[in-house]
Tab-separated table of C-alpha atoms in Angstrom:
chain	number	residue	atom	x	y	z
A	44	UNK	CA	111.013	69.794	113.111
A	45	UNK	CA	110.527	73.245	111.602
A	46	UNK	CA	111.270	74.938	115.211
A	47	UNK	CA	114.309	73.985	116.556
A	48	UNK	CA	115.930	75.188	120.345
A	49	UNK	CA	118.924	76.588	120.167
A	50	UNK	CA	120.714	73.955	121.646
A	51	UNK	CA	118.727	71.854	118.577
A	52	UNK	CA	120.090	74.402	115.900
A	53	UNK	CA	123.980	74.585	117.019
A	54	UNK	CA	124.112	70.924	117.016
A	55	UNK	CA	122.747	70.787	113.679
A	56	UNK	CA	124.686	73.810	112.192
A	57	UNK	CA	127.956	72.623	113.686
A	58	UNK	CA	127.245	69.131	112.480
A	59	UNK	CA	126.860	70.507	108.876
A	60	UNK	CA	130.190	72.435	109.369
A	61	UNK	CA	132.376	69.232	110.715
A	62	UNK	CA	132.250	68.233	106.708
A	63	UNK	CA	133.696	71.762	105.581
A	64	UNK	CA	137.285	71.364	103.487
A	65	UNK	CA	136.103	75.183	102.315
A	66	UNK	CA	138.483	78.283	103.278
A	67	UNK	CA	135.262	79.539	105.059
A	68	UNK	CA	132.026	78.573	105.797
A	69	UNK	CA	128.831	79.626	106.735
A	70	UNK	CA	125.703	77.898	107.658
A	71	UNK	CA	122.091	79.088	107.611
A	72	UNK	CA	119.495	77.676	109.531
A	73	UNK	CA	115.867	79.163	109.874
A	74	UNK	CA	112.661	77.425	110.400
A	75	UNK	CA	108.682	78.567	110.976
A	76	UNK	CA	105.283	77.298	111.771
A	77	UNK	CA	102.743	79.072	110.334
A	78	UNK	CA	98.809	78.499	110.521
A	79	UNK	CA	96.210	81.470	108.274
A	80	UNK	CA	92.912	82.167	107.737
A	81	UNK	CA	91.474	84.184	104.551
A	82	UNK	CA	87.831	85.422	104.660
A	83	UNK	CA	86.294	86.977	101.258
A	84	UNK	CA	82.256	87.851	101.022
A	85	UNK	CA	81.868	87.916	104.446
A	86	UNK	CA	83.021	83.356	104.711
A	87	UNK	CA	86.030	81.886	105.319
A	88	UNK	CA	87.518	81.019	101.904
A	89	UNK	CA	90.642	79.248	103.086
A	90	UNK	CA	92.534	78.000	106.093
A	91	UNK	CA	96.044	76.250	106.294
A	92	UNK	CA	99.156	75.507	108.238
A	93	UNK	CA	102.213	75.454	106.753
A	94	UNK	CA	105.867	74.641	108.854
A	95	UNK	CA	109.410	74.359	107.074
A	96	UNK	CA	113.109	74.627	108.263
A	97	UNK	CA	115.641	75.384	105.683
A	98	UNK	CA	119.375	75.254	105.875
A	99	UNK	CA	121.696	78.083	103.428
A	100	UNK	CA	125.194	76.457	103.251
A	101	UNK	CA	127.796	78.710	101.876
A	102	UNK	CA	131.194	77.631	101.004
A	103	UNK	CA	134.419	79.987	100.250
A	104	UNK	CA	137.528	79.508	98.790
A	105	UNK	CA	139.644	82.611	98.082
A	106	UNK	CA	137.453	85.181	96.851
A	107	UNK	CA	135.007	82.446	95.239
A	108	UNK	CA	131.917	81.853	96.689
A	109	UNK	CA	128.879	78.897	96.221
A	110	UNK	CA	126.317	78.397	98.118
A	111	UNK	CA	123.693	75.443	98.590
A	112	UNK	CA	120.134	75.168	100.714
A	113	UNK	CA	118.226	71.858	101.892
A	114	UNK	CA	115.822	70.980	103.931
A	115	UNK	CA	116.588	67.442	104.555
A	116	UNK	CA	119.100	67.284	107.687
A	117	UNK	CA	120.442	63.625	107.570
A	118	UNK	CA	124.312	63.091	107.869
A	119	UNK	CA	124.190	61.757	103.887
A	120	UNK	CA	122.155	65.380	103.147
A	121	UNK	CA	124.150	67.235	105.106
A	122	UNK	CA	127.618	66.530	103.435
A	123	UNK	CA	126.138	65.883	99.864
A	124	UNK	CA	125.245	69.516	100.733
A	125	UNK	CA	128.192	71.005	101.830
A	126	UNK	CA	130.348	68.990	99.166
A	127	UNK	CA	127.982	70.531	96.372
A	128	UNK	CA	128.456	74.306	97.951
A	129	UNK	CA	132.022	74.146	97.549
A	130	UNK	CA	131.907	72.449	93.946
A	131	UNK	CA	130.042	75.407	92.969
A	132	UNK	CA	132.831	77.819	94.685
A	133	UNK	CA	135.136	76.140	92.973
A	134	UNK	CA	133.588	77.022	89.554
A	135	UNK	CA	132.451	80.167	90.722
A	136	UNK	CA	134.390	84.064	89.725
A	137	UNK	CA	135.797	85.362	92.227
A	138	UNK	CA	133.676	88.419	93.667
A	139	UNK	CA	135.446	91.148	94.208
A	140	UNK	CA	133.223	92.627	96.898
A	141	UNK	CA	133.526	89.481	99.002
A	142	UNK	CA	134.561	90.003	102.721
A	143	UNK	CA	135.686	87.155	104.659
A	144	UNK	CA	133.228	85.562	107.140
A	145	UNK	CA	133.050	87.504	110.785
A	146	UNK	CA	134.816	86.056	114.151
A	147	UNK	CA	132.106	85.762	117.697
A	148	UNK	CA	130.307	88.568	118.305
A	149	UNK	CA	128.274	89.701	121.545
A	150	UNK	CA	124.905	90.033	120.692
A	151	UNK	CA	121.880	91.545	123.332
A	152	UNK	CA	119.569	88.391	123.846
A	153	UNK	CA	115.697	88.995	122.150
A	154	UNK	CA	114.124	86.315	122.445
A	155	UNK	CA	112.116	87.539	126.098
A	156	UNK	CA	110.655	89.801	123.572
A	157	UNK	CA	110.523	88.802	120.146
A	158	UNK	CA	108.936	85.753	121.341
A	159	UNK	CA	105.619	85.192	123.310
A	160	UNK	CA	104.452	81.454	123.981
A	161	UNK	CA	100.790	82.486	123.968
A	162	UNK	CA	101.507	83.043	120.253
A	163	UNK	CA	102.693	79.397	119.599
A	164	UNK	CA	100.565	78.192	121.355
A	165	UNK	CA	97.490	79.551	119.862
A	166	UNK	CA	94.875	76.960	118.755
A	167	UNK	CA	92.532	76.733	115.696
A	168	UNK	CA	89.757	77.598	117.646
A	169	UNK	CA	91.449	80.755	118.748
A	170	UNK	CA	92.163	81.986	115.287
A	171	UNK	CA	89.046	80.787	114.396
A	172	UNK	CA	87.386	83.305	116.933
A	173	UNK	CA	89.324	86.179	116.013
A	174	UNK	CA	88.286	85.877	112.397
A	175	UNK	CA	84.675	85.402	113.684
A	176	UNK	CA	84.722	88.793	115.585
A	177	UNK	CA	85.726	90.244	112.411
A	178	UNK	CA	82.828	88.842	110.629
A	179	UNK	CA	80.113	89.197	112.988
A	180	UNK	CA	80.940	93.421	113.149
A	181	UNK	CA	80.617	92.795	108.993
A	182	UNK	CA	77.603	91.461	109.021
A	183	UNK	CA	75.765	93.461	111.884
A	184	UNK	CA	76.855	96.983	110.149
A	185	UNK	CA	75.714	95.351	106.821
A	186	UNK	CA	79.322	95.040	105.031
A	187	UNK	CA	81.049	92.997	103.324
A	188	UNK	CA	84.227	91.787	105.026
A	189	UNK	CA	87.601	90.473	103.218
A	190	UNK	CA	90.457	89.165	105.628
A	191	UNK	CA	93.758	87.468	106.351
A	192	UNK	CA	95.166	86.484	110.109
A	193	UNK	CA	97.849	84.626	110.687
A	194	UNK	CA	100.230	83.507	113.227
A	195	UNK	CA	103.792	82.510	112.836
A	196	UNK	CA	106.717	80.831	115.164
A	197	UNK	CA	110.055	80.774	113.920
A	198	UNK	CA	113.620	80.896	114.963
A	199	UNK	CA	116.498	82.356	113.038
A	200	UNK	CA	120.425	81.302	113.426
A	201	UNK	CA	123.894	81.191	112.035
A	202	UNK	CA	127.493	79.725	112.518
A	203	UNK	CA	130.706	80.293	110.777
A	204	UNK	CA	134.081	78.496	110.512
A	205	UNK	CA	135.100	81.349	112.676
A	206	UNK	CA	133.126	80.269	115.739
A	207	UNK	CA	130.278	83.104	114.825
A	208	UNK	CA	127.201	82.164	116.721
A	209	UNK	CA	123.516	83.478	116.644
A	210	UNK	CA	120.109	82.355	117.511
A	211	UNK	CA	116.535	84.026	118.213
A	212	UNK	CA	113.017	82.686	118.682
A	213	UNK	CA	109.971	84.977	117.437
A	214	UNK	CA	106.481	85.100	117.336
A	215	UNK	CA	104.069	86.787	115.372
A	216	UNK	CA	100.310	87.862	115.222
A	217	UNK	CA	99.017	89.858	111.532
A	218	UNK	CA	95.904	90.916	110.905
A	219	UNK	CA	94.479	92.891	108.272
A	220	UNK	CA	90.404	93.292	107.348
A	221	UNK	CA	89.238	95.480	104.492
A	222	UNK	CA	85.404	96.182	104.637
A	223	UNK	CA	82.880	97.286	101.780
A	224	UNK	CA	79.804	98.306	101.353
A	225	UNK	CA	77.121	96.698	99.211
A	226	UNK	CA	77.386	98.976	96.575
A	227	UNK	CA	80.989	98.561	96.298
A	228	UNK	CA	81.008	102.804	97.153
A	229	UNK	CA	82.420	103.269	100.780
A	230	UNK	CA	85.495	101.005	102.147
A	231	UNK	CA	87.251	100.956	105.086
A	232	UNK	CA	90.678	98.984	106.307
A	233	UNK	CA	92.586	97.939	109.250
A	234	UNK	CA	95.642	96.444	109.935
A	235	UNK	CA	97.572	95.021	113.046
A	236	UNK	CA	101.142	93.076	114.070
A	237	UNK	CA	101.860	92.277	117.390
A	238	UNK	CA	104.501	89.666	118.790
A	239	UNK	CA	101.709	88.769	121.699
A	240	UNK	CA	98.622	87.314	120.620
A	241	UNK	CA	96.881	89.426	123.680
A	242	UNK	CA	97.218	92.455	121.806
A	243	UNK	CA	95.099	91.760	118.773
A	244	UNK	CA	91.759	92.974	118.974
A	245	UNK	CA	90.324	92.034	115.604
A	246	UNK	CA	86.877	93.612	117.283
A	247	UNK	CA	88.366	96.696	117.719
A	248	UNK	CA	90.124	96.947	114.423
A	249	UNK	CA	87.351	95.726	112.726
A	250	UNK	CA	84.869	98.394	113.960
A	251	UNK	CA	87.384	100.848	112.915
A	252	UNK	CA	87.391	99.611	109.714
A	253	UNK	CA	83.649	99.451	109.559
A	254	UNK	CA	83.373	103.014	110.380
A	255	UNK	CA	85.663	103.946	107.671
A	256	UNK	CA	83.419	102.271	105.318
A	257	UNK	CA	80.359	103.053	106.238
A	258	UNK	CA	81.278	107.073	106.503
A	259	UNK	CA	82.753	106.594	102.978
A	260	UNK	CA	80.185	105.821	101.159
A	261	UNK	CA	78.628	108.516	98.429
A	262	UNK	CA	82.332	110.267	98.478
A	263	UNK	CA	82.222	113.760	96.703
A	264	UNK	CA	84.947	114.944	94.191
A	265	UNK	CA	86.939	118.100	95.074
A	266	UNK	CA	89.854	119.638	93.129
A	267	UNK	CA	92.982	118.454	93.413
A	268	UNK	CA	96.044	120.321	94.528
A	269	UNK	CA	98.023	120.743	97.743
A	270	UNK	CA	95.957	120.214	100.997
A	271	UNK	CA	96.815	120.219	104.694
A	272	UNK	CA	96.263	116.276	105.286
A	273	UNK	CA	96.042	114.272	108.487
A	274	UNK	CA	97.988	110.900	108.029
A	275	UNK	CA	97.210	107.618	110.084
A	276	UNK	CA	99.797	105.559	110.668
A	277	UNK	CA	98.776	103.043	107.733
A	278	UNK	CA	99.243	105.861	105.457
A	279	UNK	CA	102.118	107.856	106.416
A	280	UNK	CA	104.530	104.251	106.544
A	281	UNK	CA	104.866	103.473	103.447
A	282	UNK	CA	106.527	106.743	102.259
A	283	UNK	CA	108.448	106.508	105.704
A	284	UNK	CA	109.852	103.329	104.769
A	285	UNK	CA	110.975	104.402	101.857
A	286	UNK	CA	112.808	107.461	103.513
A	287	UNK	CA	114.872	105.181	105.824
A	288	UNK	CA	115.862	102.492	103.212
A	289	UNK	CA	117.351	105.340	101.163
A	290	UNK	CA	119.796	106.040	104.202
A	291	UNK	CA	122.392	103.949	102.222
A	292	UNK	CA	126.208	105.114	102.255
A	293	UNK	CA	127.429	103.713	99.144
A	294	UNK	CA	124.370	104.805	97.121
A	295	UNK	CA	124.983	108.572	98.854
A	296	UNK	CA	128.982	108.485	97.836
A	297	UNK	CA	128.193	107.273	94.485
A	298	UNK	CA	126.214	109.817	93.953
A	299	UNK	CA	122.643	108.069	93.339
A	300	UNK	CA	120.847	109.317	96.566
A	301	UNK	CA	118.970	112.413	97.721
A	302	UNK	CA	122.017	112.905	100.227
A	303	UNK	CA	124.435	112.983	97.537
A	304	UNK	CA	125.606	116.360	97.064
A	305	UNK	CA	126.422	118.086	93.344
A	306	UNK	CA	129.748	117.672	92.695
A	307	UNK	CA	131.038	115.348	95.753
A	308	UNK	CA	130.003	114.819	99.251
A	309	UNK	CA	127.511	114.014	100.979
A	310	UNK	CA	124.125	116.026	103.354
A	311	UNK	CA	124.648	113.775	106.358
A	312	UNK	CA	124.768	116.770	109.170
A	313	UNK	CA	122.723	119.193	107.267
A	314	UNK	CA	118.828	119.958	108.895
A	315	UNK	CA	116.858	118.661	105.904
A	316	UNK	CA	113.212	118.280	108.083
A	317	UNK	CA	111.066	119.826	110.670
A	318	UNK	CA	113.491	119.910	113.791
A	319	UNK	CA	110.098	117.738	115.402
A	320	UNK	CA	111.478	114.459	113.382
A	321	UNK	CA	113.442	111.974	115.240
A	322	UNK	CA	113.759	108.585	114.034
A	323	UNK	CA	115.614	105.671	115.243
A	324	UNK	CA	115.709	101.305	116.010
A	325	UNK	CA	116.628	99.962	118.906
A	326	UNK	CA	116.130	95.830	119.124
A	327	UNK	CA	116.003	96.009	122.991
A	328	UNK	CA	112.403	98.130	123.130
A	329	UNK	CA	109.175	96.101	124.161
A	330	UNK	CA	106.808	97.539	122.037
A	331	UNK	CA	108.571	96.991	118.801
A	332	UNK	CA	111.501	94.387	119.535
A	333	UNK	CA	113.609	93.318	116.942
A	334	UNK	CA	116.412	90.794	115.949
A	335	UNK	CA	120.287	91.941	117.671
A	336	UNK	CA	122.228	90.448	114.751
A	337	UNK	CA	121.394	90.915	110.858
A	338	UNK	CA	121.885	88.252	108.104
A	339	UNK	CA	125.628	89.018	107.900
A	340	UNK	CA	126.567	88.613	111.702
A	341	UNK	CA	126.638	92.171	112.510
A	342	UNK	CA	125.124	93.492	116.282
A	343	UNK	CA	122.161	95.552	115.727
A	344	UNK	CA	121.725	98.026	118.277
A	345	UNK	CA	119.850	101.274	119.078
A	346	UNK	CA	121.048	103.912	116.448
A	347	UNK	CA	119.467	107.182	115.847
A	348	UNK	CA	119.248	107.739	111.852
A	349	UNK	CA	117.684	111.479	111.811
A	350	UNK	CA	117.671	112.923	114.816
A	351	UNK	CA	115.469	116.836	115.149
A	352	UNK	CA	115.410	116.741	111.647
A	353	UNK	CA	119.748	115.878	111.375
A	354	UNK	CA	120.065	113.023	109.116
A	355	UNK	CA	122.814	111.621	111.829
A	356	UNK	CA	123.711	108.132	110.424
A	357	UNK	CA	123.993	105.868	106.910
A	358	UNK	CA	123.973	101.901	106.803
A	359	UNK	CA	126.473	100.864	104.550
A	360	UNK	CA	127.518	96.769	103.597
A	361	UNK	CA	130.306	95.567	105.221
A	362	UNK	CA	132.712	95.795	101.854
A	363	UNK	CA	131.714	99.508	101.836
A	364	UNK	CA	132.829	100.089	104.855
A	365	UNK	CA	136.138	98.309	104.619
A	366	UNK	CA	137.048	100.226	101.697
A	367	UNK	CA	135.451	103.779	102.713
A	368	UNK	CA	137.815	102.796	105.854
A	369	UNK	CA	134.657	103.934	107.859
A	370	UNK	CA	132.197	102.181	110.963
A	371	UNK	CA	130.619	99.203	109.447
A	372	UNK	CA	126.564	99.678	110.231
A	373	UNK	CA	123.979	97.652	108.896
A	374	UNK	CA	120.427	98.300	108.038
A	375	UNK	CA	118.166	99.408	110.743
A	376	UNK	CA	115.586	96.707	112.131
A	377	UNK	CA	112.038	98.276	112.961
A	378	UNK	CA	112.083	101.982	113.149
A	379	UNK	CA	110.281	104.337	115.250
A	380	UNK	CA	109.357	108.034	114.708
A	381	UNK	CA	109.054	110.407	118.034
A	382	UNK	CA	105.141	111.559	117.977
A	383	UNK	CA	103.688	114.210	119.958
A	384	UNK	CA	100.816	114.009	122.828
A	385	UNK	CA	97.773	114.678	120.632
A	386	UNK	CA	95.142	111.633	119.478
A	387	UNK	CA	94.108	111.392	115.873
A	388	UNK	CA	90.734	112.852	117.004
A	389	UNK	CA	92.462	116.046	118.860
A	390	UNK	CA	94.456	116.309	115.366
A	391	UNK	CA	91.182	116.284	113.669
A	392	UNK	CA	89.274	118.633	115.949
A	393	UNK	CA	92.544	121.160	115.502
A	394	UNK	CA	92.402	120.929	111.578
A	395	UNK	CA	90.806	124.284	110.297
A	396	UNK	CA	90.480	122.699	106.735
A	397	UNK	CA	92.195	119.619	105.475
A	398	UNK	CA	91.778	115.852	104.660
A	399	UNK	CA	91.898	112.754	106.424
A	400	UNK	CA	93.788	109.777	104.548
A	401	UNK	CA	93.515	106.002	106.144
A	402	UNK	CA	95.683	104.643	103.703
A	403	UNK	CA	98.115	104.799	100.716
A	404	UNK	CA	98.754	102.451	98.330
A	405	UNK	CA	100.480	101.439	95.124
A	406	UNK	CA	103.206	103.375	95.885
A	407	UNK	CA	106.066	103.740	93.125
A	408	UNK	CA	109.142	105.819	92.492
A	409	UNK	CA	108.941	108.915	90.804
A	410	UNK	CA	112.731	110.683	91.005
A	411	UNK	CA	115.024	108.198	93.289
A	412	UNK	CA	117.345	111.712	93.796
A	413	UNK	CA	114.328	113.861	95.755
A	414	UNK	CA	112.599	110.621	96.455
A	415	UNK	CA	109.616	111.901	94.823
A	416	UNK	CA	106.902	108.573	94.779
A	417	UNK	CA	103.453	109.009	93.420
A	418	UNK	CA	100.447	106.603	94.672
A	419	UNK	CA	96.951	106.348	95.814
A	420	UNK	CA	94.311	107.674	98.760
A	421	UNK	CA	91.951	104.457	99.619
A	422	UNK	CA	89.456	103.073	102.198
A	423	UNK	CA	88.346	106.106	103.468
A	424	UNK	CA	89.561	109.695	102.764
A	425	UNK	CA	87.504	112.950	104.488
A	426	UNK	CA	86.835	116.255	104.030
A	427	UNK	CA	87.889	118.135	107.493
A	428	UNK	CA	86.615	121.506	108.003
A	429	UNK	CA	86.618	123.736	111.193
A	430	UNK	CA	87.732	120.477	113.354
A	431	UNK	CA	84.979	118.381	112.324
A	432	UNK	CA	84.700	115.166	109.573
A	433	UNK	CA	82.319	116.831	107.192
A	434	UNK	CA	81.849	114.710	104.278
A	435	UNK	CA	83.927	111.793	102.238
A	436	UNK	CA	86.368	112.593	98.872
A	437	UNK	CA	86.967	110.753	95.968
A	438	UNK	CA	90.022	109.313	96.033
A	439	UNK	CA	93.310	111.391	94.824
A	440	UNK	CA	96.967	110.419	93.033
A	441	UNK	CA	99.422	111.939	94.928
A	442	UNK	CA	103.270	113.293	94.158
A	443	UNK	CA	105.053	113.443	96.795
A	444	UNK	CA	108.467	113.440	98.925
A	445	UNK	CA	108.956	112.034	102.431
A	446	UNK	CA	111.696	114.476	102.850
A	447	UNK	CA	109.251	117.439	101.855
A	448	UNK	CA	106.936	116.081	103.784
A	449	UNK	CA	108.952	116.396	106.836
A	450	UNK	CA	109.578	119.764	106.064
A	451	UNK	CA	105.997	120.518	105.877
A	452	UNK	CA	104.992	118.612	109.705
A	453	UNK	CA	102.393	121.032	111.102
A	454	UNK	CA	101.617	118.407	114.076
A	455	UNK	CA	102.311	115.426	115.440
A	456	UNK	CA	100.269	112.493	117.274
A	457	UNK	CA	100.885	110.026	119.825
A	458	UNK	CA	102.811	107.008	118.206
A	459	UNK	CA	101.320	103.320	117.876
A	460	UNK	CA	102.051	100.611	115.846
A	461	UNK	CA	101.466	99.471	112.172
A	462	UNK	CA	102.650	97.277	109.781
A	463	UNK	CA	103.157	98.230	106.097
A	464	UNK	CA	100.878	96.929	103.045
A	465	UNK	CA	103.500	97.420	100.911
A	466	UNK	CA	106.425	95.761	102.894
A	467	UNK	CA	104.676	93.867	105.666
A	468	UNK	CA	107.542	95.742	107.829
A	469	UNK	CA	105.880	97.268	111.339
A	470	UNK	CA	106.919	100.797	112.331
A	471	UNK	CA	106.048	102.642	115.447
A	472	UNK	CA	105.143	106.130	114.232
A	473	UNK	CA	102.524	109.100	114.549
A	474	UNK	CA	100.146	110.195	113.319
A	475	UNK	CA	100.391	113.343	111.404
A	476	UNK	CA	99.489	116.722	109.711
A	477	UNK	CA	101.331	117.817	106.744
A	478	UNK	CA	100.832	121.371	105.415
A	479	UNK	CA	100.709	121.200	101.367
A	480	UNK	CA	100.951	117.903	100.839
A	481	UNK	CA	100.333	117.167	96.469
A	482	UNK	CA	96.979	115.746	95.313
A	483	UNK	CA	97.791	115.513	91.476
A	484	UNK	CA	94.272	113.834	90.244
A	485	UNK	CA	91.144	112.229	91.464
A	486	UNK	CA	91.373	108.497	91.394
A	487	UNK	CA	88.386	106.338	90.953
A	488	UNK	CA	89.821	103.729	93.227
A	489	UNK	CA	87.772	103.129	96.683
């Protein structure tokens, strides 16, 4: 049962909503079919399947709000359900932030792109030879491979009292391989998300990975301080994530953000990057599609958030924007940062002295008003020196800002796709090189 059409879904959803006595209601209904495999020491260690649909039933009365889940979708379930939701309204406080339950909306239809039958259909034997080409570039470069894949089908959708209706189908393809040597001195990692099973190479990514690892090995220790660094992708995301979830309105009036301005007001409009940054979402685009409706019935569209360096727009929650008497906008779905025309290897072979980072990791706040966050180099940092790879580094700690790293964009690469290790959010962004970017200490991660 766990995927359901969406003829399947509305039927169920407005089934659950025929036992409503509630002010308002709002059902929930989400399902997924999952299937994994996890490699360690160069074997498969575990593989599974798991599928589940779950229903959210939320009942209102006034300003009071309770809300119930199941995933048991008989009549008897369904009303026990609903009946218990609005006991617990009932008994609830009233919020004071609560905002009544949204009427229809027109929403862009997704599902052409978010889902790809390929995907669902894939067999075990298909995982299964993904994960071996992993394995087999392991073994033949002498490695020791570690490894998840895993592909998912799932649907999301919602009703409301108020004849709000939404419902998308989605597929997905992760990967992610991190590869050692024997010693346990050099590592190397990869990562991948694609909606289309077609596009995951795990040969490709692997070698990458392999290469990473293998030139790692017997790293040397150089001083930290501030370096011109080339980013990958894999690195630069997870302070880039962190960037756009701070574009919060509330936060920014309150005073609690880096936008917030001493005294009152806010830096939306002022040129706080390189002029070269543009970010934005936009559902409708093929390479990185995304869902046209968020979890509270709001449209997601295409919406530029810093455009040449501008921050141009702030989400805000739909309460905020009803009092702020401003345009309600919610958070941005997958974001993409303009790149340039260069590859990672023409941004190497331009670097006059600098280092190469694959990855960051173990990232945590530092100052939430500068939105300073210190972490960790790993899997593979170089030494760059008159446009060549020269040797590999011991790891570093970092300090750094997104927003000063902006400033300090000395070039920019052609964009492709990653997903987060922090998050497991993708992004389509660049790859780039940042002029004095903070190396605070030598780490003796790998």
């Amino acid at each position: 049962m766990a995927i359901l059409t969406e003829n399947e879904a509305k039927a169920l959803m407005q089934k659950a909503l025929s036992y409503s006595k509630a002010d308002e209601c709002e059902i929930n209904l989400n399902g997924s079919d999952s299937a994994n495999i996890r490699y360690a020491r160069n074997s498969v260690s575990t593989a599974g399947n798991v599928n589940s649909t779950n229903m959210a039933i939320s009942s209102a009365f006034g300003k009071k709000l309770g809300v119930t889940t199941l995933n048991e979708f008989t009549d008897a379930e369904l009303e026990k359900a609903v009946r218990l939701s609005e006991e617990l309204a009932r008994l609830a406080p009233e919020n004071p932030e609560y905002m009544p339950v949204m009427g229809p909306q027109t929403y862009a239809p997704t599902t052409s792109t978010t889902y790809i039958k390929a995907t669902e259909d894939m067999t075990p034997k298909q995982r299964t030879d993904l994960v071996a080409q992993s394995l087999q570039v392991a073994k033949e470069a002498k490695l020791t491979a570690a490894g998840f894949l895993q592909s998912t089908t799932g649907f999301s959708s919602m009703m409301n009292s108020k004849g709000l209706f939404a419902y998308t189908k989605y597929s997905d393809i992760n990967f992610s391989a991190t590869l050692r040597t024997d010693d346990g001195k050099g590592s190397g990692y990869a990562t991948r998300d694609y909606e289309n099973v077609a596009d995951m190479d795990t040969l490709k990514f692997t070698k990458i990975a392999a290469q990473k690892a293998t030139g790692s090995a017997g790293a040397r220790a150089i001083e930290p301080g501030k370096y011109t660094v080339i980013l990958e992708p894999a690195a630069s995301i997870v302070l880039l994530e962190n960037l756009w979830g701070s574009l919060d309105q509330r936060s920014t009036d309150e005073g609690r953000s880096f936008l917030s301005k001493k005294g009152g007001g806010t830096r939306v409009g002022e040129k706080l990057m390189d002029e070269r940054v543009t970010i934005f979402s936009d559902p409708a685009r093929t390479d990185l599609p995304g869902l046209t409706w968020t979890g509270d019935g709001r449209p997601q569209v295409k919406r530029t958030w810093i455009e040449k360096g501008v921050v141009k727009t702030l989400y805000n929650s739909r309460y905020w924007a009803d009092k702020q008497k401003i345009e309600s906008i919610p958070g941005p779905g997958p974001m993409i940062m303009e790149g340039g025309t260069q590859t990672l290897e023409e941004l190497i072979k331009g670097t006059e002295k600098g280092i190469l980072v694959t990855r960051l990791w173990y990232i945590r706040p530092v100052d939430p008003q500068t939105l300073l966050y210190t972490g960790l180099t790993r899997d593979g940092t170089f030494y760059i020196e008159n446009g060549q790879i020269k040797f590999p580094v011991k790891n570093f700690r970092f300090n750094e800002s997104p927003v000063i790293m902006l400033n300090n964009l000395d070039a920019l690469g052609i964009p492709e796709r990653t997903v987060s290790a922090e998050s497991n959010q993708s992004a389509l962004i660049p790859p780039m090189r940042i002029r004095d970017f903070t190396f605070t200490s030598l780490s003796d991660a790998v």
